[in-house]
Each structure stands twice: as C-alpha cells, then as structure tokens.
Amino acid sequence: MSMDPAAELPFFYGSISRTEAEHHLKLAGMADGLFLLRQCLRNLGGYVLSVVWNLEFYHYSIEKQLNDTYCITGGIAHCGPAELCEFYSKDPDGLVCPLKKPCLRSSDTPIRLSLFDSMKNNMLREYVKQTWNLEGEAMEQAIISQAPQLEKLIATMAHEKMLWYHGKIPRQESERLLYCGAQTDGKFLIRDREESGTFALSVMYGKNVYHYQIIQDKSGKYSIPQGLKFDSIWQLVEFLKLKPDGILTVLGDACVCTAPGKLPSLPTTRRTGPNSYTPAPQAATAKAVRPVSEEHVLPMDCIGFNPYHNPNEIKKLNLDRNKLFIDEVELGSGNFGCVKRGVLETKTGQLDVAIKVLKSDNEKLMKEEMMREAEIMYQLSNPFIVRMLGLCNAESLMLVMEMAACGPLHKFLSSNKDTVSVEEIVNLMHQVSMGMKYLEEKSFVHRDLAARNVLLVKRQFAKISDFGLSKALGADSEYYKARSTGLWPLKWYAPECINYRKFSSKSDVWSFGITMWEAFSYGGKPYKKMKQAEVNSFIESEKRLACPAKCPERMYALMQECWIYKHEDRPDFKKVEEAMRSYHYSISNKVKPLGAVAAAEPDMYP
Ligand code: ADP
Ligand code: MG
C-alpha cells in the first residue's frame, strides 16, 4: 500500500493527538525551536507541525494540496513534508521561530498508525471482495493496480461499514436505540437525516439524547456547525472521541448497528460466523454505494462479464457454433483474416466477444499459427491480458476472446488527446507492466508488445493482446532464438532481436519502452520518418527517441532504462512494474477525493 511520505522522518510520530505531541515535547526539554511532525487527524494526507517557543506550544496544520504539494496556510508550497520542514529550519517565514531541533522519536515509540491506516488494508480487501466479487489473485492484482483510487474511495465511504453507522433511521428510532441498554455518557451513533441527505450525530449525555447535524461545505468537508472540518465522517468521529469539539461530551461507546453489511474485520461481538455479512449482488452494490461519475469509475466497474475473473469454466477448445453469434462489424483485420464482434451464449448469460476469424485461403499454415496463438492464450490468466474464451472450428477456425470495446491504445489516445490526462496514461501503462510482469514470471515472451496491441476494455482498463508471435520459453532457456526473420515489428525490437534473433523478457522490456513512448506521445509513431536501416544505426550510435512533449521526467527516465543496449543491464519487468507502480501511486494522490474540490482553510492555532 502507499506509504506515508513522512514515514522516514525521525521526528514524525504518526497519528498522535495534540496532547501527546505536547507530552513528547515536554520530555525532550522544551527548548526554543524544538519540533515534531504528526499526522493531521482531520485532513487525509495532511500533517501538523508542533513547535515549542518560549515554553509554549504552537501547532501549525499542513495541508496537502491537490497538486500534491504541502503548505502551511498562507505559506509557500513544498513538494513533501521533509522539504517543508527543511525550509522552515532555515526561515521562520511566519512561524513563531525557525525549526531548530527535531524532537526525535525514541526507539520504543513506533509511528502511530491512524485508525484508517490500520484498518484500510482489511477494509480494502473486504470492499473489493464484496463490491466486485473478486477473490484471490484477481483481487490482489485489482488492489495493486488501483490502490490510490481505492484508498480514497474507502476513506470517503468507510463510515458505511462502521458499527456506529445506522444509515437512514428516524430520529425517534435513534433515541430508542440509544436508550436501550447502558445509558453511558458519550454513547453515540451516526445516521442519515431523513429529509436532507446529510448526516446526524446522536449522543447520550446525562441520560438524555442530543442530536447534532453534520453539515458538509462546498468543498465536501464535514463538520458540526461552527466546529472543525474533516475530510470524512469517520475522521470526525475519531476526533470527537478525543475532544468534544462543540458538543457536550467526547464520544464513547458506539451504539452498534446490527444490520448486515458491516465489516467483519472490525472489533465486534456481533459477528456470528465468517459469512455473517451479506455480499450483495455485484452490479447492484456498485450502483448503490458509490457516486458513479465517468471520471472515477474503476476498472472493476464492468457490467456483465467481469474481466477480472478467471473464466476457466468457459475456456473451451471446441465451442459450440450454435452458441456463437457473429456480427458483421469488423473490429480490425490483418493478413490472418479479420476480427469481428459477436456474442457468446454461456450458462451465466451472454458475453460480448471479439472473434478472430481465419481467412480461408492458405489454410493449413494459418490454421497452425492460430492454434499456436490459442495454445499460448489458453495458458494465461491475468486481469491485464486479454482472455481467450475458446476456439470454434466451423465455417472457419475462430478464436473467441473477451471484448475490449475501446480498442487499441494508440488510436484511443490520438483521438482523445484533449481529455486523457498524463495520470491516466501512467495508470494504463502500469497495468500493462503488471501484465508483462506476469508473462515474465510464466516465462512467455510476447514479441509484439506495442500500443496497437494494448487494448482498452474501458478508458481506465488496459489489456495486452495479440499473442500471434508469442513463445513459451523452455524450462531452462532464457531466450527464444528465431530460426529466420519474418514480418517483424522492427522499430519495437531490441538490438539483440535484430542482430541475433534472440528474444527474451528483456527484449519485451525494450518494446515496453517504445510502447510507453507511443502512449505518452498520445499515439505518435516512433522514429516516424526513419527507414529501418536508419533506426538501426541511430540505436547503435547510442541515440534514442526524444522525450514526448507531455511525458513526465521520471517516465522518460524509465523508457531510457528500457532502452539500455545490453539486455543484461536492462531492468526486468519486476523492476519496471515497481517503478511504474511507485510513480502511479505518487501522482494518483493528487487526484481529488470523490466529490470534493480544493478549499484552503485558515487554521493556525496554539
Ligand atoms: P494482428 O495479429 O493482425 O495484429 P490482433 O490480435 O492485434 O491481430 O487484432 C487485430 C485488431 O483487431 C486489433 O488491432 C483490434 O483493433 C481488434 N481486436 C483484436 N482483439 C480484440 C479484442 N479482444 N477486443 C476488441 N478488439 C480486438
Ligand atoms: Mg496486432
């Protein structure tokens, strides 16, 4: 999961309260300029800087901006919490004094995880499992590829899974629930207010129940009127457990909701068995719980056939022709024949499929080739690789695959230049690297990785396709040696492929670099005006494709690594995927939380 960018700082304490921060500073001697950093309990990704001056405490909140920078309100922006602290150690720039001495965490004081930090992995898994009906490897892959977006989703929806959240119940009902059992001060619940779609907090105090409206401002932040503002309901609740900000008492015990659908991983005595929550039907849940706007739809939000699932049950080498309906619409064509769209009838319903139909002339050779392609695809099962559903031998030989309705990546990007962001391209290329890492692990070489062979199931969901040239490497061989050259995509090929006809996962890495270049140039043609012989000498003289205009530096640096001349020195897909993942996570944080816009909020308080 993505790590806290402050985790490496020796003066970072994690999710501690203000009182605890002051306690640490006292123990460390209260010198002027003594400081520590802690997680903000109210803003996701924000911090608080606690500083001592003149034997007093000053707490400055640091907000994370949408462009991934950090700043103290009114101060200048910094690219990370470390840089921010370094800056204020040289220049007080509005603080009471410069940061002089870090209050270091002792070895027996680990960084405190917030409630969310400690729960989010479990919550994420439960959420993905329940909402998209994914399990096992498919679930893990889905989580890796979408972790930043999922974390955000979980952060804003997590309250729905909390035991204190009762959904839409009338005010009287909330009172009845609170009066039941022990009437301890601070016993509370959160409910949806019937009329307005906002929330209410109902709290027991002195044997009476009090109701507070929770309002949401224009930027999406939650608060009790006149109280502090929070990014999420659960943060507000956690904060009010520590401090009665504008209410009569701190929150105490949760008045437990016994409706199904709560996370079984939360501490609870209510749980009766491993399946005591009800997994709702996939599509219905997806609609019911999430605000769906095109921008925020996750790859898993696919209707009908779930391309994350392992469809082994329908992977057949002799599909019944009567179950297959072929459209006249051609999705693409090549010298093998053409790819048509169609529908496959299965036990679980109708699936949209793409059907590679063999041309009838030159049959025998072509047939063998298609059989080999099918044989390779048959062995592959990964969310980021187009799945083969079966073969059908009828009027011609047909390879039936899951449908990737948005077509090849290069075409999609060149016709949607204005709307597709660099972040989205990074996300897609990370998915491609995950698929390639899988191939590398299984010892397959693709040999035709290019943007034209990356197909989109939807705008946020890419899959590798076209295994026409692919080979399974033998158990003990690092590479495949072609006996002779063929119709090869030479501009995508590494020097060892061109010079020695040697193909390995490392030569696929070279092609991945070219594919990245195509993607970041929005479907541009590599070495556009050059003949192949010119490309060869260009590469031999250590020249490489230039950085596309909108391409981030780190992505171009990765491309250049993919184009290291000697394959021994080139990274493998394990490394490439790591690099793509860490960049994807680092920039996805600046995608705004669901339904919220930026709001600077003055908040500087001793
Ligand atoms: P070729 O070996 O001729 O490149 P491909 O397998 O790449 O064959 O398919 C050719 C074209 O058919 C692709 O560029 C794409 O437009 C379309 N196509 C292939 N497979 C699918 C699929 N699963 N879903 C949607 N379109 C597809
Ligand atoms: Mg192709």
XYZ file of C-alpha atoms and ligand atoms in Angstrom:
634
model
C 0.000 0.000 0.000
C 1.184 3.542 -0.490
C 3.435 4.695 2.297
C 3.206 7.890 4.280
C 5.709 10.290 2.703
C 6.800 11.294 6.207
C 7.407 7.728 7.379
C 11.169 8.092 7.005
C 11.444 11.210 9.154
C 12.824 10.511 12.650
C 10.692 13.312 14.117
C 7.432 12.014 12.634
C 5.077 10.401 15.196
C 2.144 9.373 13.009
C -1.392 9.717 14.283
C -0.910 11.117 17.798
C -3.102 13.723 19.464
C -2.087 17.262 20.312
C -1.815 16.359 23.989
C 0.515 13.501 23.211
C 2.610 15.752 20.988
C 2.968 18.238 23.825
C 3.920 15.427 26.162
C 6.767 14.351 23.858
C 7.987 17.930 23.519
C 7.968 18.364 27.312
C 10.011 15.215 27.770
C 12.504 16.483 25.204
C 13.194 19.650 27.171
C 11.050 22.487 25.750
C 13.949 24.252 24.036
C 13.055 27.086 21.656
C 12.551 25.683 18.161
C 12.053 22.088 19.326
C 9.590 20.497 16.907
C 7.868 17.334 15.769
C 5.593 16.320 12.937
C 2.400 14.324 13.271
C -0.468 13.203 11.107
C -3.428 15.534 10.850
C -6.468 13.827 12.335
C -8.807 15.777 10.107
C -7.382 16.018 6.616
C -6.404 12.993 4.611
C -2.732 13.272 3.782
C -2.265 16.372 5.952
C 0.104 16.933 8.882
C 0.528 19.108 11.941
C 3.822 20.684 12.898
C 4.137 21.152 16.676
C 6.751 23.672 17.783
C 7.983 24.968 21.142
C 8.805 28.618 21.688
C 9.157 30.494 24.906
C 7.865 27.459 26.830
C 4.645 27.471 24.814
C 3.295 25.082 22.183
C 2.358 26.123 18.678
C 0.580 23.781 16.281
C 0.537 24.528 12.585
C -1.569 22.452 10.267
C -0.038 21.465 6.964
C -2.466 20.830 4.174
C -1.907 18.599 1.258
C -2.866 20.494 -1.877
C -4.460 18.992 -4.953
C -1.257 19.392 -6.913
C 0.476 17.127 -4.423
C 2.323 19.912 -2.643
C 2.212 20.703 1.062
C 1.858 24.039 2.740
C 1.093 25.735 5.988
C -1.855 28.038 5.379
C -0.535 31.292 3.997
C 2.917 29.822 3.461
C 4.637 28.667 0.317
C 4.190 25.213 -1.198
C 6.723 22.397 -0.797
C 6.935 19.104 -2.589
C 6.967 16.972 0.556
C 6.803 17.145 4.367
C 10.592 16.699 4.603
C 11.245 19.619 2.255
C 8.750 21.737 4.141
C 10.461 21.127 7.477
C 13.849 21.770 5.969
C 12.618 25.082 4.626
C 11.269 26.223 7.988
C 14.506 25.225 9.681
C 16.214 27.982 7.692
C 13.493 30.575 7.516
C 10.651 31.010 10.044
C 8.557 32.697 7.307
C 5.640 33.439 9.636
C 6.172 30.733 12.258
C 6.982 31.868 15.803
C 10.585 30.780 15.263
C 12.630 28.644 12.881
C 12.618 24.896 13.459
C 15.802 24.311 15.391
C 15.866 20.919 16.989
C 13.898 17.846 15.906
C 12.186 16.052 18.769
C 13.286 12.549 17.807
C 11.127 9.525 18.280
C 12.706 7.116 20.748
C 13.219 3.505 19.737
C 10.296 2.373 21.880
C 7.912 4.852 20.240
C 6.828 3.467 16.866
C 4.997 5.677 14.386
C 1.363 5.511 15.441
C -0.935 4.296 12.702
C -4.257 6.040 12.410
C -7.417 4.036 12.729
C -7.684 4.243 8.984
C -4.088 3.181 8.354
C -4.529 0.110 10.474
C -7.869 -0.805 9.028
C -7.527 0.166 5.436
C -5.873 -2.988 4.176
C -8.618 -5.134 5.583
C -11.275 -2.692 4.581
C -9.911 -2.509 1.088
C -9.955 -6.270 0.705
C -13.440 -6.613 2.114
C -14.670 -3.790 -0.030
C -13.223 -5.150 -3.263
C -14.468 -8.605 -2.411
C -17.986 -7.501 -1.625
C -18.393 -4.847 -4.250
C -16.763 -6.501 -7.214
C -17.000 -10.081 -6.167
C -13.287 -10.650 -6.681
C -11.114 -13.097 -4.843
C -7.608 -14.475 -4.703
C -5.057 -13.377 -7.251
C -7.537 -11.309 -9.282
C -8.385 -9.330 -6.153
C -4.721 -8.761 -5.299
C -3.983 -7.564 -8.833
C -7.004 -5.281 -8.786
C -5.864 -3.784 -5.492
C -2.283 -3.247 -6.657
C -3.366 -1.522 -9.824
C -5.993 0.704 -8.205
C -4.673 1.197 -4.668
C -4.618 5.010 -4.638
C -8.129 5.345 -6.035
C -9.403 2.576 -3.791
C -7.889 4.150 -0.701
C -9.673 7.347 -1.499
C -12.900 5.519 -2.092
C -12.517 3.652 1.188
C -11.670 6.871 3.015
C -14.857 8.529 1.885
C -17.137 5.506 2.131
C -15.635 3.762 5.167
C -18.271 5.031 7.596
C -20.884 2.898 5.868
C -19.086 -0.158 7.135
C -18.687 1.118 10.698
C -20.686 -0.323 13.539
C -21.797 3.133 14.710
C -23.321 3.977 11.341
C -27.025 3.191 11.115
C -27.952 4.550 7.715
C -31.345 6.143 7.305
C -33.223 5.698 10.550
C -35.711 8.197 12.029
C -34.670 10.386 14.920
C -37.040 8.592 17.301
C -35.547 5.274 16.345
C -32.056 6.585 17.131
C -33.283 7.642 20.552
C -34.863 4.274 21.176
C -31.581 2.559 20.256
C -29.516 4.819 22.493
C -31.842 4.412 25.483
C -31.609 0.635 25.139
C -29.007 -0.955 27.388
C -26.372 1.034 29.259
C -27.012 4.791 29.166
C -23.372 5.832 29.400
C -22.236 9.351 28.559
C -20.844 9.584 25.068
C -22.670 6.562 23.678
C -23.340 7.571 20.094
C -24.438 6.714 16.615
C -24.372 8.353 13.191
C -27.395 8.286 10.938
C -28.592 9.763 7.683
C -31.027 12.594 8.215
C -34.260 11.716 6.555
C -35.069 14.954 4.814
C -31.787 16.313 3.555
C -29.300 13.623 2.698
C -26.895 14.935 5.322
C -25.764 13.128 8.450
C -26.632 13.499 12.113
C -24.784 12.549 15.259
C -26.918 11.337 18.153
C -25.223 11.243 21.549
C -26.222 10.167 25.006
C -25.308 12.583 27.821
C -26.700 12.696 31.381
C -29.329 10.113 30.372
C -30.577 12.372 27.573
C -30.070 12.063 23.860
C -28.777 15.060 21.915
C -28.750 15.379 18.140
C -26.200 17.288 16.125
C -26.465 18.000 12.480
C -23.353 17.250 10.467
C -23.006 19.719 7.656
C -20.962 19.425 4.507
C -19.425 22.535 2.985
C -18.986 23.284 -0.697
C -15.637 21.557 -0.755
C -17.114 18.372 0.663
C -15.724 18.689 4.183
C -17.804 17.598 7.166
C -18.350 19.436 10.425
C -20.661 20.030 13.351
C -21.853 23.632 12.777
C -19.090 26.011 13.928
C -16.790 23.058 14.529
C -13.620 21.899 12.840
C -13.842 20.465 9.370
C -12.990 16.921 8.329
C -12.430 15.103 5.068
C -14.527 12.149 6.130
C -17.199 11.144 8.615
C -15.000 8.571 10.303
C -12.289 11.184 10.923
C -14.846 13.455 12.525
C -15.976 10.603 14.764
C -12.425 9.631 15.705
C -11.608 13.238 16.529
C -14.696 13.684 18.688
C -13.627 10.627 20.643
C -10.576 12.638 21.702
C -12.074 16.094 22.011
C -15.642 17.371 22.464
C -15.313 19.969 19.716
C -18.576 21.882 20.033
C -20.561 19.013 21.532
C -21.412 18.206 25.161
C -19.118 15.248 25.657
C -16.402 13.255 23.975
C -17.767 10.271 22.099
C -17.585 6.969 23.902
C -19.088 3.595 23.068
C -20.647 3.021 19.701
C -24.326 2.228 19.693
C -23.921 -0.792 17.477
C -25.808 -1.233 14.253
C -26.841 -4.814 13.745
C -27.785 -4.536 10.098
C -25.803 -6.767 7.739
C -23.004 -5.420 5.591
C -20.649 -4.244 8.312
C -17.025 -5.216 8.023
C -16.403 -8.478 9.822
C -12.805 -7.428 10.434
C -13.787 -4.678 12.834
C -13.706 -5.407 16.535
C -17.196 -6.607 17.290
C -19.021 -9.119 19.392
C -21.868 -9.203 16.951
C -20.175 -11.389 14.426
C -21.670 -14.844 14.275
C -19.604 -16.517 11.614
C -17.250 -15.884 8.751
C -20.146 -15.090 6.442
C -22.330 -13.076 8.703
C -22.268 -10.164 6.309
C -24.213 -10.468 3.116
C -22.349 -9.964 -0.116
C -24.811 -8.098 -2.263
C -25.100 -8.787 -5.973
C -22.217 -7.172 -7.737
C -23.824 -4.661 -10.041
C -26.424 -3.591 -7.519
C -23.863 -2.907 -4.811
C -21.630 -0.998 -7.138
C -24.504 1.295 -8.024
C -25.876 1.613 -4.547
C -22.785 2.582 -2.652
C -20.736 4.715 -4.937
C -21.269 8.003 -6.637
C -20.570 6.979 -10.194
C -19.107 9.571 -12.450
C -17.158 8.572 -15.526
C -14.002 10.125 -14.125
C -13.946 7.976 -11.022
C -15.130 4.674 -12.358
C -12.653 1.966 -11.517
C -11.656 -0.792 -13.910
C -13.624 -3.236 -11.832
C -16.871 -1.458 -12.636
C -17.649 -3.613 -15.626
C -21.140 -4.834 -16.247
C -21.828 -8.408 -17.247
C -18.723 -10.464 -17.745
C -16.150 -9.486 -15.206
C -12.803 -9.281 -16.969
C -11.039 -9.745 -13.636
C -12.495 -13.174 -13.160
C -10.859 -16.334 -14.242
C -13.327 -17.654 -16.749
C -11.897 -21.157 -16.861
C -15.359 -22.584 -16.784
C -15.927 -21.243 -20.269
C -12.456 -21.683 -21.720
C -13.169 -24.368 -24.292
C -11.232 -25.605 -27.240
C -14.356 -26.607 -29.118
C -17.036 -24.018 -28.620
C -20.459 -24.930 -29.889
C -21.078 -22.902 -33.072
C -24.743 -22.539 -32.108
C -23.741 -20.568 -29.046
C -21.811 -18.049 -31.069
C -23.406 -15.099 -32.861
C -21.160 -13.205 -35.216
C -21.770 -9.583 -36.106
C -20.811 -8.144 -39.435
C -18.950 -5.348 -37.669
C -15.208 -5.698 -38.168
C -13.040 -4.571 -35.284
C -9.796 -4.966 -37.156
C -8.046 -7.011 -39.753
C -4.672 -8.449 -40.639
C -3.181 -10.924 -43.051
C -4.650 -13.786 -40.994
C -8.206 -12.591 -41.646
C -10.284 -10.275 -39.530
C -11.559 -9.688 -36.032
C -15.323 -9.392 -35.707
C -17.537 -8.568 -32.820
C -20.057 -11.077 -31.562
C -21.947 -12.576 -28.670
C -21.270 -15.847 -26.892
C -24.031 -17.574 -25.009
C -22.897 -19.159 -21.763
C -24.522 -20.699 -18.737
C -24.248 -17.392 -16.921
C -25.544 -15.186 -19.700
C -24.482 -13.533 -22.917
C -20.988 -12.147 -23.323
C -19.705 -9.606 -25.772
C -16.795 -11.169 -27.547
C -14.212 -10.434 -30.212
C -13.739 -13.212 -32.745
C -10.598 -13.641 -34.754
C -11.785 -15.290 -37.946
C -9.250 -17.041 -40.149
C -9.181 -16.285 -43.874
C -9.900 -19.422 -45.818
C -7.000 -19.313 -48.277
C -3.579 -20.705 -47.373
C -5.423 -22.574 -44.709
C -3.106 -25.140 -43.253
C -0.235 -22.840 -42.288
C -2.546 -20.159 -40.978
C -4.527 -22.682 -39.022
C -1.397 -23.913 -37.295
C -0.429 -20.364 -36.438
C -3.802 -19.600 -34.938
C -3.713 -22.844 -32.981
C -0.359 -21.828 -31.546
C -1.718 -18.412 -30.586
C -4.710 -20.078 -28.923
C -2.461 -22.518 -27.108
C -0.476 -19.644 -25.592
C -3.561 -17.662 -24.628
C -5.091 -20.762 -23.104
C -2.305 -20.857 -20.536
C -2.641 -17.230 -19.482
C -4.859 -15.835 -16.781
C -4.307 -12.274 -15.677
C -6.596 -9.254 -15.446
C -4.294 -7.275 -17.732
C -4.147 -9.805 -20.513
C -6.992 -10.350 -22.974
C -8.635 -13.621 -22.089
C -9.324 -16.275 -24.611
C -12.739 -17.807 -24.123
C -12.404 -20.574 -26.633
C -11.818 -21.853 -30.133
C -14.556 -22.680 -32.561
C -13.947 -24.719 -35.664
C -16.848 -24.175 -38.051
C -17.068 -22.351 -41.390
C -13.570 -21.198 -40.495
C -11.352 -21.502 -37.469
C -12.268 -18.839 -34.928
C -10.525 -17.625 -31.808
C -13.034 -16.198 -29.343
C -11.776 -13.607 -26.882
C -13.229 -11.261 -24.324
C -14.169 -7.962 -25.859
C -12.018 -4.881 -25.350
C -14.560 -2.384 -26.588
C -12.450 0.776 -26.523
C -9.938 -0.618 -28.970
C -6.194 -0.183 -29.372
C -4.380 2.236 -27.063
C -2.662 4.336 -29.737
C -5.914 5.069 -31.554
C -7.767 5.813 -28.338
C -5.097 8.260 -27.227
C -4.728 10.059 -30.525
C -8.465 10.629 -30.782
C -8.853 11.669 -27.128
C -5.771 13.863 -26.759
C -7.599 16.662 -25.031
C -9.366 14.667 -22.382
C -6.965 11.916 -21.348
C -4.555 13.074 -18.646
C -0.956 12.009 -18.160
C -2.020 10.389 -14.844
C -4.452 8.187 -16.717
C -1.734 7.115 -19.130
C 0.538 6.268 -16.212
C -2.258 4.171 -14.728
C -2.775 2.302 -18.011
C 0.931 1.714 -18.576
C 1.240 0.452 -15.013
C -1.423 -2.110 -15.820
C 0.492 -3.127 -18.938
C 3.626 -3.557 -16.817
C 1.644 -5.785 -14.438
C 0.529 -7.964 -17.327
C 4.097 -8.124 -18.669
C 5.466 -8.981 -15.238
C 3.044 -11.884 -15.185
C 4.263 -13.057 -18.609
C 7.867 -12.778 -17.452
C 7.092 -14.861 -14.351
C 5.434 -17.503 -16.513
C 8.372 -17.445 -18.977
C 6.460 -16.272 -22.009
C 7.898 -13.785 -24.463
C 5.360 -11.620 -26.210
C 7.465 -10.384 -29.130
C 4.863 -7.908 -30.369
C 4.295 -5.548 -27.486
C 3.198 -2.209 -28.961
C 0.455 0.320 -28.332
C -1.550 -1.229 -31.197
C -1.631 -4.481 -29.218
C -2.691 -2.922 -25.935
C -6.473 -2.903 -25.994
C -8.786 -0.961 -23.726
C -11.718 -2.648 -22.042
C -12.602 0.844 -20.976
C -10.830 4.097 -20.569
C -9.190 3.066 -17.278
C -8.570 -0.586 -18.029
C -5.911 -1.907 -20.387
C -5.114 -5.410 -21.526
C -2.284 -6.868 -23.536
C -3.385 -8.715 -26.652
C -2.160 -10.289 -29.887
C -0.120 -13.344 -28.994
C 0.477 -14.187 -32.643
C 4.262 -14.018 -32.285
C 4.498 -15.146 -28.665
C 6.547 -18.085 -27.449
C 6.754 -20.104 -24.270
C 10.379 -20.360 -23.224
C 11.581 -23.806 -22.294
C 12.205 -24.505 -18.632
C 15.919 -23.883 -18.921
C 16.213 -21.258 -21.636
C 16.499 -17.550 -21.035
C 15.583 -16.676 -24.582
C 13.962 -17.849 -27.776
C 16.090 -17.916 -30.894
C 14.173 -17.473 -34.124
C 15.402 -19.601 -36.990
C 14.824 -16.900 -39.549
C 13.470 -13.402 -39.647
C 9.869 -12.767 -40.548
C 7.367 -9.980 -40.765
C 8.653 -8.298 -37.665
C 7.814 -5.009 -35.940
C 11.476 -3.982 -36.040
C 11.025 -0.465 -34.667
C 9.814 -2.086 -31.425
C 12.669 -4.570 -31.280
C 15.774 -4.546 -29.108
C 19.231 -4.751 -30.772
C 19.691 -8.435 -29.844
C 16.454 -9.318 -31.664
C 17.549 -7.536 -34.811
C 21.176 -8.649 -34.730
C 20.913 -12.172 -33.313
C 17.191 -13.057 -33.470
C 17.266 -13.586 -29.705
C 14.070 -12.862 -27.816
C 13.655 -12.704 -24.053
C 11.598 -10.867 -21.466
C 14.369 -8.275 -21.586
C 13.680 -7.664 -25.268
C 10.000 -7.288 -24.348
C 11.191 -4.638 -21.873
C 12.685 -2.713 -24.803
C 9.324 -2.925 -26.598
C 7.609 -1.779 -23.415
C 9.786 1.350 -23.556
C 8.655 2.022 -27.130
C 5.044 1.387 -26.097
C 5.437 3.907 -23.275
C 6.806 6.386 -25.770
C 3.787 5.841 -28.034
C 1.434 6.260 -25.109
C 2.995 9.451 -23.742
C 3.092 10.942 -27.206
C -0.653 10.223 -27.477
C -0.357 7.652 -30.196
C 2.654 9.080 -32.027
C 4.665 6.910 -34.417
C 8.145 6.016 -33.165
C 11.046 7.035 -35.464
C 8.359 8.386 -37.740
C 10.299 9.443 -40.791
C 13.175 6.979 -40.494
C 13.771 3.834 -42.510
C 14.662 0.720 -40.544
C 18.346 0.871 -41.537
C 18.487 4.427 -40.228
C 16.832 3.365 -36.972
C 19.438 0.627 -36.559
C 22.396 2.962 -36.898
C 20.621 5.563 -34.751
C 20.383 2.985 -31.942
C 23.922 1.678 -32.486
C 25.282 5.209 -32.158
C 23.580 5.393 -28.761
C 20.800 7.738 -29.787
C 17.278 7.217 -28.548
C 13.771 8.575 -29.130
C 13.309 12.045 -27.624
C 11.076 12.737 -24.635
C 7.471 13.303 -25.775
C 6.155 16.775 -25.002
C 3.826 15.872 -22.139
C 5.861 12.985 -20.769
C 6.898 13.275 -17.087
C 10.658 13.157 -16.494
C 10.501 10.005 -14.413
C 8.634 8.188 -17.130
C 11.172 9.218 -19.746
C 13.958 8.090 -17.423
C 12.277 4.684 -17.223
C 11.970 4.486 -21.022
C 15.660 5.164 -21.316
C 16.366 2.305 -18.922
C 14.228 0.046 -21.089
C 16.480 1.050 -23.985
C 19.776 0.118 -22.363
C 21.719 -1.502 -25.170
C 22.880 -4.644 -23.390
C 19.962 -6.795 -22.292
C 21.941 -7.942 -19.212
C 21.948 -4.364 -17.950
C 18.315 -3.625 -18.746
C 15.767 -3.856 -15.894
C 13.359 -6.800 -15.920
C 9.592 -6.403 -15.679
C 9.720 -6.930 -11.942
C 11.734 -3.700 -11.731
C 9.761 -1.922 -14.424
C 6.478 -2.690 -12.679
C 7.892 -1.433 -9.374
C 8.953 1.813 -10.998
C 5.589 2.258 -12.714
C 3.730 1.443 -9.523
C 5.618 3.861 -7.333
C 5.177 6.666 -9.843
C 1.495 5.819 -10.322
C 0.900 5.861 -6.565
C 2.831 9.079 -6.078
C 0.846 11.050 -8.643
C -2.530 9.423 -8.080
C -2.618 11.043 -4.673
C -3.319 14.318 -6.324
C -6.497 13.059 -7.898
C -9.121 14.855 -5.872
C -11.147 12.855 -3.384
C -14.563 11.841 -4.600
C -16.935 14.733 -4.806
C -14.569 17.271 -3.279
C -12.743 20.313 -4.539
C -9.851 22.193 -3.037
C -10.503 24.506 -0.153
C -7.884 26.376 1.751
C -8.932 26.639 5.328
C -7.320 29.068 7.745
C -6.248 27.021 10.682
C -3.328 28.062 12.804
C -3.815 27.641 16.455
C -1.905 27.357 19.652
P -2.859 -8.864 -35.712
O -2.007 -10.048 -35.472
O -3.345 -8.741 -37.091
O -2.218 -7.591 -35.231
P -4.650 -8.577 -33.442
O -4.857 -9.703 -32.497
O -3.761 -7.485 -32.969
O -4.162 -9.148 -34.833
O -6.070 -7.977 -33.833
C -6.244 -7.020 -34.863
C -7.194 -5.907 -34.443
O -8.462 -6.442 -34.071
C -6.741 -5.158 -33.209
O -5.886 -4.106 -33.537
C -8.042 -4.657 -32.634
O -8.463 -3.489 -33.295
C -9.005 -5.773 -32.972
N -9.107 -6.697 -31.836
C -8.374 -7.796 -31.621
N -8.704 -8.407 -30.481
C -9.706 -7.684 -29.945
C -10.485 -7.790 -28.726
N -10.305 -8.779 -27.874
N -11.403 -6.840 -28.484
C -11.576 -5.815 -29.343
N -10.877 -5.666 -30.491
C -9.948 -6.578 -30.800
Mg -1.921 -6.630 -33.546
